[in-house]
Coordinates of C-alpha atoms in Angstrom, one line a residue:
Chain A
X1 CA -25.8 -21.8 -28.4
X2 CA -23.8 -24.5 -27.1
X3 CA -22.0 -27.0 -29.2
X4 CA -24.1 -29.7 -28.4
X5 CA -27.3 -27.9 -29.2
X6 CA -25.9 -26.7 -32.5
X7 CA -24.8 -30.3 -33.2
X8 CA -28.3 -31.5 -32.4
X9 CA -29.8 -28.9 -34.7
X10 CA -27.3 -29.7 -37.6
X11 CA -28.4 -33.3 -37.3
X12 CA -32.1 -32.5 -36.9
X13 CA -32.0 -30.6 -40.3
X14 CA -30.3 -33.4 -41.9
X15 CA -33.0 -35.8 -40.8
X16 CA -30.9 -37.4 -38.3
X17 CA -29.1 -39.5 -40.8
X18 CA -26.1 -37.3 -41.6
X19 CA -23.1 -39.3 -42.4
X20 CA -20.0 -37.5 -41.2
X21 CA -18.0 -37.5 -44.5
X22 CA -15.5 -34.9 -43.4
X23 CA -12.1 -36.3 -42.1
X24 CA -9.9 -34.5 -39.7
X25 CA -7.8 -31.8 -41.2
X26 CA -6.2 -30.4 -38.1
X27 CA -4.4 -32.0 -34.9
X28 CA -5.6 -30.7 -31.7
X29 CA -2.2 -30.3 -30.4
X30 CA -3.1 -28.8 -26.9
X31 CA -6.2 -30.8 -26.4
X32 CA -8.3 -27.8 -25.3
X33 CA -10.5 -27.9 -28.3
X34 CA -11.3 -31.4 -27.7
X35 CA -12.1 -30.7 -24.0
X36 CA -14.1 -27.5 -24.9
X37 CA -16.3 -29.3 -27.3
X38 CA -16.3 -32.3 -24.9
X39 CA -15.3 -34.5 -27.8
X40 CA -13.5 -37.8 -27.2
X41 CA -13.3 -38.9 -30.9
X42 CA -10.9 -37.7 -33.6
X43 CA -11.1 -34.0 -34.5
X44 CA -13.6 -33.3 -37.2
X45 CA -14.3 -30.7 -39.9
X46 CA -16.2 -28.8 -37.2
X47 CA -12.8 -28.3 -35.5
X48 CA -11.3 -27.3 -38.9
X49 CA -14.2 -24.8 -39.2
X50 CA -13.4 -23.5 -35.7
X51 CA -9.8 -23.0 -36.4
X52 CA -10.6 -21.4 -39.8
X53 CA -12.9 -19.0 -38.1
X54 CA -10.3 -18.3 -35.5
X55 CA -7.5 -17.5 -37.7
X56 CA -6.3 -14.1 -39.1
X57 CA -7.8 -12.5 -42.2
X58 CA -5.0 -10.3 -43.4
X59 CA -7.4 -8.6 -45.7
X60 CA -9.9 -7.8 -43.0
X61 CA -10.1 -4.1 -44.1
X62 CA -10.0 -4.9 -47.9
X63 CA -6.8 -2.8 -48.3
X64 CA -4.3 -5.7 -48.7
X65 CA -2.4 -4.3 -51.6
X66 CA -2.0 -7.8 -53.1
X67 CA -5.6 -8.3 -53.3
X68 CA -6.5 -4.8 -54.9
X69 CA -3.9 -4.4 -57.8
X70 CA -5.5 -3.1 -61.1
X71 CA -8.8 -3.1 -59.2
X72 CA -8.8 -6.9 -59.6
X73 CA -8.7 -9.3 -56.5
X74 CA -5.5 -11.5 -56.7
X75 CA -6.2 -15.2 -56.3
X76 CA -2.9 -15.9 -54.4
X77 CA -2.1 -13.9 -51.2
X78 CA 1.7 -14.6 -51.8
X79 CA 1.7 -13.0 -55.3
X80 CA 2.9 -9.6 -54.1
X81 CA 6.0 -8.9 -55.9
X82 CA 4.7 -6.6 -58.7
X83 CA 5.8 -3.0 -58.9
X84 CA 1.9 -2.1 -58.7
X85 CA 1.6 -3.9 -55.3
X86 CA 4.8 -2.0 -54.0
X87 CA 3.3 1.2 -54.9
X88 CA 0.0 0.4 -53.3
X89 CA 1.7 -0.7 -49.9
X90 CA 0.9 1.2 -46.8
X91 CA 3.9 2.6 -45.0
X92 CA 2.6 4.2 -42.1
X93 CA 1.0 3.0 -38.8
X94 CA -2.4 4.4 -37.7
X95 CA -2.8 5.1 -33.8
X96 CA -6.5 5.2 -32.9
X97 CA -7.5 6.3 -29.3
X98 CA -10.9 5.5 -28.5
X99 CA -12.4 7.6 -25.6
X100 CA -15.5 6.9 -23.6
X101 CA -17.5 10.0 -23.0
X102 CA -17.5 11.0 -19.3
X103 CA -20.2 10.7 -16.7
X104 CA -23.5 12.3 -17.7
X105 CA -27.1 12.8 -16.3
X106 CA -28.7 9.5 -16.9
X107 CA -32.2 10.9 -15.9
X108 CA -32.2 13.6 -18.7
X109 CA -35.2 13.6 -20.9
X110 CA -33.7 12.6 -24.4
X111 CA -30.2 13.0 -25.6
X112 CA -30.1 16.9 -25.5
X113 CA -30.9 16.7 -21.8
X114 CA -28.4 13.9 -21.0
X115 CA -25.6 16.5 -20.4
X116 CA -22.4 15.7 -18.3
X117 CA -22.4 15.8 -14.6
X118 CA -20.2 18.0 -12.8
X119 CA -18.0 14.9 -12.2
X120 CA -18.1 14.2 -15.9
X121 CA -16.8 17.5 -16.7
X122 CA -13.9 17.0 -14.4
X123 CA -13.1 13.6 -15.8
X124 CA -13.1 15.0 -19.3
X125 CA -10.5 17.6 -18.1
X126 CA -8.4 14.8 -16.8
X127 CA -8.7 12.9 -20.1
X128 CA -7.8 16.0 -22.0
X129 CA -4.6 16.4 -19.7
X130 CA -3.5 12.9 -20.0
X131 CA -3.8 13.1 -23.9
X132 CA -2.0 16.3 -24.1
X133 CA 1.0 15.2 -21.8
X134 CA 1.3 12.0 -23.9
X135 CA 2.6 14.6 -26.4
X136 CA 1.6 12.9 -29.6
X137 CA 1.1 14.7 -32.9
X138 CA -2.7 14.2 -33.1
X139 CA -4.3 14.6 -36.5
X140 CA -8.2 14.6 -35.8
X141 CA -10.5 14.6 -33.0
X142 CA -13.7 12.8 -34.1
X143 CA -16.9 12.5 -31.9
X144 CA -20.2 11.1 -31.8
X145 CA -23.0 13.6 -32.3
X146 CA -24.6 12.7 -29.1
X147 CA -24.6 15.4 -26.4
X148 CA -22.5 13.6 -23.8
X149 CA -19.7 12.6 -26.5
X150 CA -19.9 16.1 -28.0
X151 CA -19.3 17.8 -24.5
X152 CA -16.5 15.4 -23.7
X153 CA -14.8 16.3 -27.0
X154 CA -15.3 20.0 -26.6
X155 CA -13.5 19.7 -23.1
X156 CA -10.7 17.5 -24.7
X157 CA -10.3 20.2 -27.4
X158 CA -9.2 22.8 -24.9
X159 CA -6.1 20.7 -24.3
X160 CA -5.6 20.0 -27.9
X161 CA -6.3 23.3 -29.6
X162 CA -4.7 22.6 -32.9
X163 CA -6.6 19.4 -33.5
X164 CA -9.5 19.5 -35.9
X165 CA -12.8 18.7 -34.4
X166 CA -15.3 16.5 -36.5
X167 CA -18.8 15.2 -35.6
X168 CA -20.3 12.0 -36.8
X169 CA -23.7 10.6 -36.6
X170 CA -22.5 7.2 -37.2
X171 CA -20.6 6.9 -33.9
X172 CA -23.7 7.3 -31.8
X173 CA -24.4 4.7 -29.0
X174 CA -26.4 1.9 -30.1
X175 CA -26.8 -2.2 -29.6
X176 CA -24.1 -3.5 -32.0
X177 CA -25.0 -7.2 -31.9
X178 CA -26.8 -9.5 -29.6
X179 CA -24.2 -10.4 -26.9
X180 CA -23.0 -13.8 -26.0
X181 CA -23.6 -14.6 -23.1
X182 CA -26.9 -13.0 -23.4
X183 CA -28.3 -10.3 -20.7
X184 CA -31.9 -10.6 -19.5
X185 CA -32.7 -6.9 -20.1
X186 CA -31.6 -6.7 -23.8
X187 CA -33.0 -5.1 -26.9
X188 CA -35.5 -6.3 -29.5
X189 CA -34.2 -7.8 -32.6
X190 CA -35.2 -4.6 -34.6
X191 CA -32.6 -2.6 -32.5
X192 CA -29.7 -4.7 -33.5
X193 CA -30.8 -4.9 -37.1
X194 CA -30.7 -1.1 -37.3
X195 CA -27.7 -0.1 -34.9
X196 CA -25.7 -3.1 -35.9
X197 CA -25.4 -2.1 -39.5
X198 CA -24.8 1.5 -38.7
X199 CA -21.9 0.6 -36.0
X200 CA -20.4 -1.8 -38.5
X201 CA -20.4 0.9 -41.0
X202 CA -18.6 3.2 -38.5
X203 CA -16.0 0.5 -38.0
X204 CA -15.4 0.1 -41.7
X205 CA -15.0 3.9 -42.1
X206 CA -12.6 4.5 -39.1
X207 CA -10.8 1.2 -38.4
X208 CA -8.7 0.1 -41.2
X209 CA -4.8 0.2 -42.2
X210 CA -3.3 3.5 -43.5
X211 CA -3.7 4.4 -47.2
X212 CA -0.5 3.9 -49.2
X213 CA -0.2 7.7 -49.6
X214 CA -0.1 8.2 -45.9
X215 CA 3.6 9.2 -45.3
X216 CA 3.7 9.5 -41.5
X217 CA 2.2 7.6 -38.6
X218 CA -1.0 9.1 -37.6
X219 CA -2.7 9.6 -34.2
X220 CA -6.5 10.0 -34.1
X221 CA -8.9 10.4 -31.3
X222 CA -12.4 9.1 -31.4
X223 CA -14.7 10.1 -28.6
X224 CA -17.7 7.9 -28.6
X225 CA -19.6 5.4 -26.4
X226 CA -19.0 2.0 -24.5
X227 CA -20.9 -0.3 -26.7
X228 CA -19.2 1.1 -30.0
X229 CA -15.7 1.0 -28.5
X230 CA -16.1 -2.5 -27.3
X231 CA -17.4 -3.7 -30.7
X232 CA -14.7 -1.9 -32.5
X233 CA -12.3 -3.7 -30.2
X234 CA -13.6 -7.2 -30.8
X235 CA -13.9 -6.6 -34.8
X236 CA -10.3 -5.1 -35.0
X237 CA -8.7 -8.0 -33.0
X238 CA -10.8 -10.4 -35.0
X239 CA -12.4 -11.8 -31.9
X240 CA -16.0 -13.0 -32.1
X241 CA -18.0 -9.6 -32.0
X242 CA -20.8 -11.2 -29.9
X243 CA -18.4 -11.0 -27.0
X244 CA -18.2 -7.2 -26.6
X245 CA -20.2 -7.3 -23.3
X246 CA -17.2 -9.3 -21.9
X247 CA -15.5 -6.0 -21.5
X248 CA -16.1 -2.9 -19.3
X249 CA -15.0 0.8 -19.7
X250 CA -14.9 3.4 -17.2
X251 CA -16.1 7.0 -18.2
X252 CA -13.3 8.9 -19.8
X253 CA -11.1 6.0 -20.4
X254 CA -8.6 5.6 -23.3
X255 CA -8.4 2.5 -25.3
X256 CA -5.7 2.5 -27.7
X257 CA -5.4 0.5 -31.0
X258 CA -2.6 0.4 -33.3
X259 CA -2.9 -0.7 -36.9
X260 CA 0.4 -1.6 -38.9
X261 CA 0.9 -1.3 -42.5
X262 CA 0.5 -5.0 -42.9
X263 CA -2.8 -4.9 -41.3
X264 CA -1.8 -6.3 -38.1
X265 CA -3.6 -4.9 -35.2
X266 CA -2.6 -4.5 -31.5
X267 CA -4.6 -3.4 -28.6
X268 CA -2.1 -1.4 -26.5
X269 CA -4.5 -0.6 -23.7
X270 CA -8.3 -1.0 -22.9
X271 CA -10.2 1.3 -20.6
X272 CA -7.0 3.1 -19.2
X273 CA -8.3 5.3 -16.5
X274 CA -5.3 5.2 -14.2
X275 CA -4.8 8.9 -14.7
X276 CA -7.9 9.7 -12.6
X277 CA -8.0 9.6 -8.8
X278 CA -9.8 6.7 -7.7
X279 CA -12.7 8.8 -6.3
X280 CA -13.3 10.1 -9.9
X281 CA -13.7 6.7 -11.4
X282 CA -17.2 5.8 -12.6
X283 CA -18.7 3.2 -15.0
X284 CA -22.2 4.7 -15.6
Chain B
X1 CA -5.7 -20.8 -42.0
X2 CA -8.1 -19.2 -44.6
X3 CA -11.7 -20.6 -44.7
X4 CA -11.1 -21.4 -48.4
X5 CA -7.9 -23.4 -47.5
X6 CA -9.8 -25.1 -44.7
X7 CA -12.7 -26.0 -46.9
X8 CA -10.3 -27.3 -49.6
X9 CA -8.5 -29.5 -47.2
X10 CA -11.8 -30.8 -45.8
X11 CA -13.0 -31.5 -49.3
X12 CA -9.6 -33.2 -50.1
X13 CA -9.8 -35.4 -47.2
X14 CA -13.3 -36.6 -48.1
X15 CA -12.1 -37.4 -51.4
X16 CA -13.7 -34.4 -53.2
X17 CA -17.0 -36.1 -53.2
X18 CA -18.4 -34.9 -49.9
X19 CA -22.1 -34.2 -50.0
X20 CA -23.2 -31.3 -47.9
X21 CA -25.8 -33.0 -45.9
X22 CA -25.9 -30.3 -43.2
X23 CA -28.7 -27.7 -43.6
X24 CA -28.4 -24.1 -42.3
X25 CA -29.3 -23.7 -38.8
X26 CA -28.5 -20.1 -38.1
X27 CA -29.5 -16.9 -40.0
X28 CA -26.4 -14.8 -40.6
X29 CA -28.3 -11.5 -39.6
X30 CA -25.6 -8.9 -40.3
X31 CA -24.0 -10.7 -43.2
X32 CA -20.4 -10.3 -41.8
X33 CA -20.0 -14.0 -41.4
X34 CA -20.8 -14.5 -44.9
X35 CA -18.4 -11.7 -45.9
X36 CA -15.7 -12.9 -43.7
X37 CA -15.8 -16.3 -45.2
X38 CA -16.6 -15.1 -48.7
X39 CA -19.5 -17.2 -48.9
X40 CA -22.2 -16.3 -51.4
X41 CA -24.5 -19.3 -50.6
X42 CA -26.9 -20.2 -47.8
X43 CA -25.1 -20.4 -44.4
X44 CA -23.9 -23.9 -43.7
X45 CA -23.1 -26.2 -40.8
X46 CA -19.7 -24.6 -40.9
X47 CA -21.3 -21.5 -39.9
X48 CA -23.3 -23.3 -37.2
X49 CA -19.9 -24.6 -36.0
X50 CA -18.4 -21.1 -36.0
X51 CA -21.3 -19.8 -33.8
X52 CA -21.1 -22.9 -31.6
X53 CA -17.3 -22.4 -31.2
X54 CA -18.0 -18.5 -30.4
X55 CA -20.6 -19.1 -27.8
X56 CA -20.1 -19.0 -24.1
X57 CA -19.4 -22.2 -22.1
X58 CA -21.0 -21.4 -18.6
X59 CA -19.0 -24.4 -17.1
X60 CA -15.6 -23.1 -18.4
X61 CA -14.0 -23.5 -15.1
X62 CA -15.9 -26.8 -14.1
X63 CA -17.4 -25.1 -11.2
X64 CA -20.9 -24.5 -12.6
X65 CA -22.8 -26.0 -9.6
X66 CA -25.5 -27.5 -11.8
X67 CA -22.8 -29.6 -13.4
X68 CA -21.2 -30.9 -10.1
X69 CA -24.0 -31.9 -7.8
X70 CA -23.4 -35.4 -6.1
X71 CA -20.0 -35.6 -8.1
X72 CA -22.1 -36.4 -11.3
X73 CA -22.4 -34.3 -14.2
X74 CA -25.9 -33.2 -14.9
X75 CA -27.1 -33.7 -18.5
X76 CA -29.3 -30.6 -18.8
X77 CA -27.8 -27.1 -17.8
X78 CA -31.3 -25.8 -16.8
X79 CA -31.8 -28.5 -13.9
X80 CA -30.5 -26.4 -11.0
X81 CA -33.2 -26.2 -8.6
X82 CA -32.3 -28.8 -6.0
X83 CA -31.2 -27.8 -2.4
X84 CA -27.7 -29.4 -3.3
X85 CA -27.3 -27.2 -6.3
X86 CA -28.3 -24.1 -4.1
X87 CA -25.7 -25.0 -1.5
X88 CA -23.1 -25.3 -4.0
X89 CA -23.9 -21.9 -5.6
X90 CA -21.0 -19.4 -5.4
X91 CA -22.0 -16.2 -4.0
X92 CA -19.1 -13.9 -4.1
X93 CA -17.2 -12.1 -7.0
X94 CA -13.5 -12.5 -7.5
X95 CA -11.4 -9.5 -8.8
X96 CA -8.1 -10.4 -10.1
X97 CA -5.5 -7.7 -10.8
X98 CA -2.7 -9.0 -13.3
X99 CA 0.4 -6.9 -13.0
X100 CA 3.1 -7.1 -15.6
X101 CA 6.6 -6.9 -14.0
X102 CA 8.3 -3.6 -14.3
X103 CA 11.5 -2.9 -16.7
X104 CA 14.3 -5.1 -16.2
X105 CA 17.9 -5.6 -17.7
X106 CA 17.4 -7.4 -20.6
X107 CA 21.0 -8.2 -21.2
X108 CA 21.4 -10.1 -17.9
X109 CA 23.1 -13.5 -18.1
X110 CA 20.1 -15.7 -17.1
X111 CA 17.0 -14.9 -14.9
X112 CA 19.0 -14.1 -11.7
X113 CA 20.9 -11.3 -13.6
X114 CA 17.9 -9.9 -15.3
X115 CA 17.1 -7.6 -12.3
X116 CA 14.9 -4.5 -12.5
X117 CA 16.4 -1.3 -13.8
X118 CA 16.3 2.0 -11.7
X119 CA 13.4 3.0 -13.9
X120 CA 11.7 -0.4 -13.4
X121 CA 12.0 0.2 -9.6
X122 CA 10.4 3.5 -10.1
X123 CA 7.6 1.9 -12.0
X124 CA 6.9 -0.7 -9.4
X125 CA 6.7 2.0 -6.8
X126 CA 4.0 3.9 -8.8
X127 CA 2.0 0.6 -9.4
X128 CA 2.1 -0.1 -5.8
X129 CA 1.0 3.3 -4.9
X130 CA -1.9 3.0 -7.4
X131 CA -3.0 -0.2 -6.0
X132 CA -2.9 1.2 -2.5
X133 CA -4.9 4.3 -3.3
X134 CA -7.5 2.1 -5.0
X135 CA -8.2 1.1 -1.4
X136 CA -9.5 -2.5 -1.9
X137 CA -9.2 -5.2 0.6
X138 CA -6.5 -7.2 -1.1
X139 CA -6.4 -11.0 0.0
X140 CA -3.2 -12.2 -1.6
X141 CA -0.2 -11.1 -3.6
X142 CA 1.0 -13.9 -5.8
X143 CA 4.1 -13.5 -8.0
X144 CA 6.0 -15.6 -10.6
X145 CA 9.2 -16.9 -9.1
X146 CA 11.3 -15.2 -11.8
X147 CA 13.6 -12.4 -10.6
X148 CA 11.9 -9.5 -12.3
X149 CA 8.4 -10.6 -11.0
X150 CA 9.7 -11.3 -7.5
X151 CA 11.4 -7.7 -7.4
X152 CA 8.3 -6.0 -8.7
X153 CA 6.1 -8.0 -6.1
X154 CA 8.6 -7.0 -3.3
X155 CA 8.2 -3.3 -4.1
X156 CA 4.3 -3.5 -4.4
X157 CA 4.4 -5.3 -1.1
X158 CA 5.8 -2.2 0.7
X159 CA 2.6 -0.5 -0.2
X160 CA 0.3 -3.3 0.8
X161 CA 2.2 -4.5 4.1
X162 CA -0.9 -6.7 5.4
X163 CA -1.1 -8.8 2.2
X164 CA 0.5 -12.3 2.2
X165 CA 3.1 -12.7 -0.5
X166 CA 3.2 -16.1 -2.3
X167 CA 5.6 -17.3 -5.0
X168 CA 4.7 -19.7 -7.9
X169 CA 6.7 -21.3 -10.5
X170 CA 3.6 -22.0 -12.7
X171 CA 3.4 -18.2 -13.4
X172 CA 6.9 -18.0 -15.0
X173 CA 7.2 -16.5 -18.5
X174 CA 6.9 -18.6 -21.5
X175 CA 5.3 -19.2 -24.8
X176 CA 1.7 -20.2 -24.2
X177 CA 0.5 -21.2 -27.8
X178 CA 1.6 -20.5 -31.2
X179 CA 0.2 -17.0 -32.0
X180 CA -2.2 -16.3 -34.9
X181 CA -1.2 -14.3 -36.9
X182 CA 2.2 -16.0 -36.8
X183 CA 5.5 -13.9 -35.9
X184 CA 8.7 -14.8 -37.7
X185 CA 11.0 -15.0 -34.8
X186 CA 8.8 -17.4 -32.9
X187 CA 9.6 -20.5 -30.8
X188 CA 10.1 -24.2 -31.8
X189 CA 7.1 -26.5 -31.3
X190 CA 8.8 -28.0 -28.1
X191 CA 8.5 -24.7 -26.3
X192 CA 4.9 -24.2 -26.8
X193 CA 4.4 -28.2 -25.8
X194 CA 6.1 -27.6 -22.4
X195 CA 5.2 -23.8 -21.6
X196 CA 1.7 -24.2 -23.0
X197 CA 0.7 -26.9 -20.7
X198 CA 2.1 -25.2 -17.7
X199 CA 0.6 -21.8 -18.4
X200 CA -2.8 -23.6 -18.9
X201 CA -2.2 -25.2 -15.8
X202 CA -1.6 -21.8 -14.0
X203 CA -4.8 -20.4 -15.7
X204 CA -6.8 -23.2 -14.2
X205 CA -5.4 -22.8 -10.8
X206 CA -5.9 -19.0 -10.6
X207 CA -8.8 -18.2 -13.0
X208 CA -12.1 -19.4 -11.9
X209 CA -15.2 -18.4 -10.0
X210 CA -15.4 -18.2 -6.3
X211 CA -16.0 -21.4 -4.2
X212 CA -19.5 -21.7 -2.6
X213 CA -17.8 -21.3 0.8
X214 CA -16.2 -17.8 0.0
X215 CA -18.5 -15.3 1.9
X216 CA -17.2 -11.9 0.5
X217 CA -15.8 -10.6 -2.7
X218 CA -12.1 -11.1 -2.9
X219 CA -9.3 -9.0 -4.5
X220 CA -6.0 -10.9 -5.5
X221 CA -3.0 -9.4 -7.2
X222 CA -1.0 -11.7 -9.5
X223 CA 2.4 -10.2 -10.7
X224 CA 3.6 -12.0 -13.7
X225 CA 4.4 -11.7 -17.5
X226 CA 3.0 -10.2 -20.6
X227 CA 2.6 -13.5 -22.3
X228 CA 1.0 -15.2 -19.3
X229 CA -1.5 -12.3 -18.7
X230 CA -2.4 -12.0 -22.4
X231 CA -3.1 -15.8 -22.6
X232 CA -5.0 -15.5 -19.3
X233 CA -7.2 -12.7 -20.8
X234 CA -8.1 -14.6 -24.0
X235 CA -8.9 -17.8 -22.0
X236 CA -10.8 -16.0 -19.5
X237 CA -13.1 -14.1 -22.0
X238 CA -13.4 -17.2 -24.1
X239 CA -11.6 -15.5 -27.0
X240 CA -9.4 -17.8 -29.3
X241 CA -6.2 -18.1 -27.1
X242 CA -4.1 -18.0 -30.3
X243 CA -5.0 -14.2 -30.3
X244 CA -2.7 -13.3 -27.3
X245 CA -0.3 -11.5 -29.3
X246 CA -2.9 -9.1 -30.7
X247 CA -2.4 -7.2 -27.2
X248 CA 0.4 -5.3 -25.8
X249 CA 1.1 -4.4 -22.0
X250 CA 3.1 -1.8 -20.6
X251 CA 5.6 -2.7 -17.8
X252 CA 3.9 -2.3 -14.4
X253 CA 0.4 -2.0 -16.0
X254 CA -2.8 -3.3 -14.2
X255 CA -5.2 -5.7 -16.0
X256 CA -8.3 -6.2 -14.2
X257 CA -10.6 -9.3 -14.5
X258 CA -13.8 -9.8 -12.7
X259 CA -15.4 -13.3 -12.2
X260 CA -18.9 -13.2 -11.2
X261 CA -20.6 -16.3 -9.2
X262 CA -22.3 -17.2 -12.4
X263 CA -19.1 -17.8 -13.9
X264 CA -19.4 -14.6 -16.3
X265 CA -16.2 -12.8 -16.8
X266 CA -15.5 -9.1 -17.4
X267 CA -12.3 -7.3 -18.5
X268 CA -12.5 -4.1 -16.7
X269 CA -9.1 -2.9 -18.0
X270 CA -6.1 -4.1 -20.0
X271 CA -2.7 -2.6 -19.5
X272 CA -3.9 0.3 -17.3
X273 CA -0.7 2.5 -16.8
X274 CA -2.2 6.0 -16.8
X275 CA -1.0 6.3 -13.3
X276 CA 2.5 6.7 -14.6
X277 CA 3.9 10.0 -16.0
X278 CA 4.4 9.4 -19.9
X279 CA 8.3 9.5 -19.5
X280 CA 8.1 6.4 -17.3
X281 CA 6.2 4.2 -19.8
X282 CA 8.0 1.3 -21.3
X283 CA 6.9 -2.0 -23.1
X284 CA 10.2 -3.9 -22.9

């Protein structure tokens, strides 16, 4: 929705007689907000909303210790000096490696027949080798229960024999949210309604800062799907999740998220597949 | 800035007596907006503003043909059927490979002494080899005029001898915009003031859809710096540019942006460095 259209709709609902009672609360230092919104006048409350929406929520995963002491939410984020808060403070960093399944037979009749192609099996071998040579102390290998993700995870597992393998239905492929900009061939609303809630639930289960009792940094691998990974990246970075389709991921690629004890998140790589020879790269 | 604080400021400026005349224009289908803003009530105009701000501006590079016919801006985006518009339509895709310079001597006294380390030279060789084996018809190799970027580009150039090499001052490292969330050791406002305008100018020069007269897809390499690349990625994807520090890039890594004739943008990879053995990876 364009800003103009939104503004028109807003005014329409207010009967066209809305008085702009909100004053400017922020300076548009670099002028790009004004340009983006094609506004010539003083910044308005809509700018403030834009900035507010584009800030950083430190309690995005509801694990900010200052907000959870004694089971009560503290009113002021700065009030974090109590012993309870100190004990609840996470100390470890979580590293999460999101792996897109490798190439599969798109023509299969249903999930069970959509097995990896021979190239897909080769890709998974290369991804497994890369993960292994990175030499990290992986804690867990979680995978979507779909056939292509399960097969990919089983191949990775050969290279990481000590790492526990866990299947999860919540990580199956789906349509997380209607993309912006839209695409022509996209899904009916009911699909987003159901898939969106499930993929958001998967995000909340797997993507969060470490618990206070976690002593050492952790390294987890999650083998799943392009839409799920792209949605996770947008949500983790607090970018608009509608933007997930602005990214692309090669099969077998590695996307690396780091979550600090403070709740800060960093994307270390998106769709890294440089460990594959160019003739093995696919996007299907 | 939290939503609450923004709302308080807004109301403060309006004397605390602001009447909310705006009605809801959007349904918060998934409930995460409401949760993010900790709102219990019906979605408001601020939600509408949030959604508007998080939409997609098709004319982000001011090259949407329907907006530039006869030198005049058309009022309606849908009005694009005229022959003039057809002639002005881009047909080619631009692929832009953003390369971060490789490791350099951080202790050098000024830019000239901040030359690549022996490992940095090795990294650049690996990046050059990777770009070469990708086998694309590269059109141009542009680099920041800083020593570490120039040296990296010269090494890449050995592997791409046919590709013209161009130096550019606008691509030098700097502080593009105050990051959100903030970091403690960050720069005074004057630095953002000057660097921000320059890096934004570099973005506008290099990151845009193809001209209508470009017949074939193009492949350009830009060797520059972590801050510049991360800012370009946020701006190109229309994500809040304040979020640039939520990403990290290895030295010598490849970030691949694709810009379609329609102005759609895709990030194909961010910080791909899988072509380097793990013991050659650095982030300095």
